[in-house]
Amino acid sequence: MECLGREKPRQSTKLMNLGIAMRGDVLQDKLDEGRVRQRAVATWNTRRLPTRLTPGWTNRLYVACRGTWRGSFPLSGDVYWNPKDAAAPYALIFDPRRWTPLVPAPCPSFRGWRYLASPPGGAPNMATQAPDETVEIGRTTPRTS
């Protein structure tokens, strides 16, 4: 696997949120990776490369299950690329320890991922948080450098 990182030529300076549709059991597994296993990094494989992510942990990955927005994870501006995986060669990188639940809000039906112009359901935009800022009793976002 190769990290595409900040080499993306069309990278935006505007903070970017992505929304993904995920089954409930998959979301539970991702939450367990952070809470139980204390993993600082998890991935979501996709066939499309998002080109508008900003560097560092400034992006948010919003998750929808069964037609409802459920919450979000901090999303890295880096993307892994695996040329051996023809079906989903790109992997979005997020911090499963830092789940932020939302008040459930209806979500339009979609597959894969989509750019979000604003956080779903009027949620506050969490994407401006600095990487070293303490968020909850001693927890911080992982560093990418």
XYZ file of C-alpha atoms in Angstrom:
145
model
C 0.000 0.000 0.000
C 1.119 3.496 -0.767
C 0.041 6.680 0.993
C -1.022 9.276 -1.558
C -0.786 11.974 1.091
C -0.412 15.566 0.046
C 0.719 14.874 -3.505
C -2.843 15.222 -4.793
C -2.682 18.086 -7.306
C -6.266 19.343 -6.923
C -6.269 19.471 -3.132
C -8.532 22.186 -1.729
C -7.829 24.661 1.055
C -11.493 24.523 2.178
C -12.241 22.050 4.984
C -14.015 19.015 3.571
C -16.567 16.621 5.005
C -17.346 13.252 3.452
C -20.437 11.177 4.059
C -20.468 7.396 3.791
C -23.229 4.820 3.995
C -22.322 1.906 6.261
C -24.164 -1.126 7.619
C -24.798 -1.071 11.365
C -22.619 -4.114 12.059
C -19.712 -2.512 10.174
C -20.100 0.719 12.157
C -20.124 -1.281 15.394
C -16.910 -3.027 14.330
C -15.243 0.346 13.598
C -16.389 1.711 16.972
C -15.005 -1.402 18.704
C -11.656 -0.861 16.970
C -11.398 2.493 18.721
C -13.051 1.802 22.080
C -11.978 -1.775 22.781
C -8.764 -2.177 20.781
C -7.690 1.507 21.101
C -6.602 1.586 17.454
C -5.694 5.118 16.361
C -6.286 4.432 12.664
C -8.962 2.590 10.715
C -9.759 2.600 7.000
C -12.768 2.632 4.690
C -12.042 1.223 1.236
C -13.512 2.879 -1.847
C -13.149 2.736 -5.611
C -13.156 6.541 -6.056
C -10.338 8.862 -4.975
C -11.538 11.922 -3.040
C -9.523 14.862 -4.384
C -10.840 17.677 -2.177
C -9.524 16.608 1.258
C -7.399 19.081 3.203
C -4.055 18.125 4.829
C -3.889 16.681 8.325
C -6.854 15.722 10.502
C -9.014 18.667 9.433
C -11.728 16.664 7.630
C -14.733 14.746 9.041
C -16.155 11.391 7.923
C -19.924 11.386 8.576
C -21.588 7.966 8.769
C -25.138 7.088 7.740
C -26.835 3.788 8.616
C -30.257 2.734 7.340
C -31.165 6.192 6.037
C -30.049 8.129 9.132
C -26.904 10.140 9.898
C -25.388 8.625 13.083
C -22.137 10.499 13.779
C -18.652 11.252 12.532
C -14.967 10.432 12.835
C -11.947 12.706 12.266
C -10.743 12.017 8.704
C -7.145 12.319 7.546
C -6.271 14.255 4.409
C -4.108 11.287 3.386
C -5.490 8.372 1.371
C -3.907 4.923 0.996
C -3.705 3.386 -2.470
C -3.470 -0.358 -3.072
C -3.022 -1.108 -6.793
C -3.678 -4.827 -6.148
C -7.286 -4.109 -5.097
C -9.113 -3.424 -8.364
C -12.556 -3.200 -6.705
C -11.627 -0.580 -4.054
C -8.017 0.609 -4.429
C -8.315 3.681 -2.171
C -8.615 3.694 1.627
C -9.885 6.667 3.603
C -8.038 6.953 6.917
C -9.942 7.887 10.068
C -9.540 7.774 13.860
C -12.038 5.249 15.307
C -11.352 6.392 18.894
C -12.868 9.818 18.227
C -16.468 9.002 17.277
C -18.815 11.967 17.708
C -22.468 10.857 17.771
C -25.144 13.024 16.156
C -28.793 13.416 16.943
C -30.139 11.028 14.283
C -31.144 12.996 11.177
C -32.651 11.674 7.940
C -30.194 11.041 5.150
C -30.841 10.704 1.407
C -30.123 7.314 -0.092
C -26.658 6.960 -1.655
C -23.916 4.383 -2.153
C -20.221 4.709 -1.416
C -19.255 8.202 -0.299
C -20.214 11.771 -1.138
C -18.903 15.261 -0.428
C -20.980 17.202 2.092
C -21.273 20.979 1.700
C -22.177 21.243 5.395
C -22.433 18.824 8.323
C -25.609 16.721 8.223
C -28.593 17.688 10.335
C -27.118 21.076 11.218
C -24.372 19.423 13.314
C -21.537 21.756 14.307
C -18.587 21.486 11.948
C -15.894 19.691 13.953
C -13.327 19.896 11.150
C -11.500 22.935 12.537
C -10.009 21.116 15.523
C -6.219 21.254 15.807
C -4.442 17.850 15.708
C -2.939 18.197 19.194
C -5.996 19.691 20.902
C -7.286 17.552 23.782
C -10.875 16.603 23.166
C -11.857 14.278 25.969
C -10.018 13.312 29.128
C -6.523 12.828 27.730
C -7.508 11.755 24.203
C -6.020 13.566 21.226
C -6.137 13.011 17.498
C -3.326 10.916 16.056
C -0.470 12.684 14.346
C 0.155 12.123 10.649
C 3.789 13.163 10.662
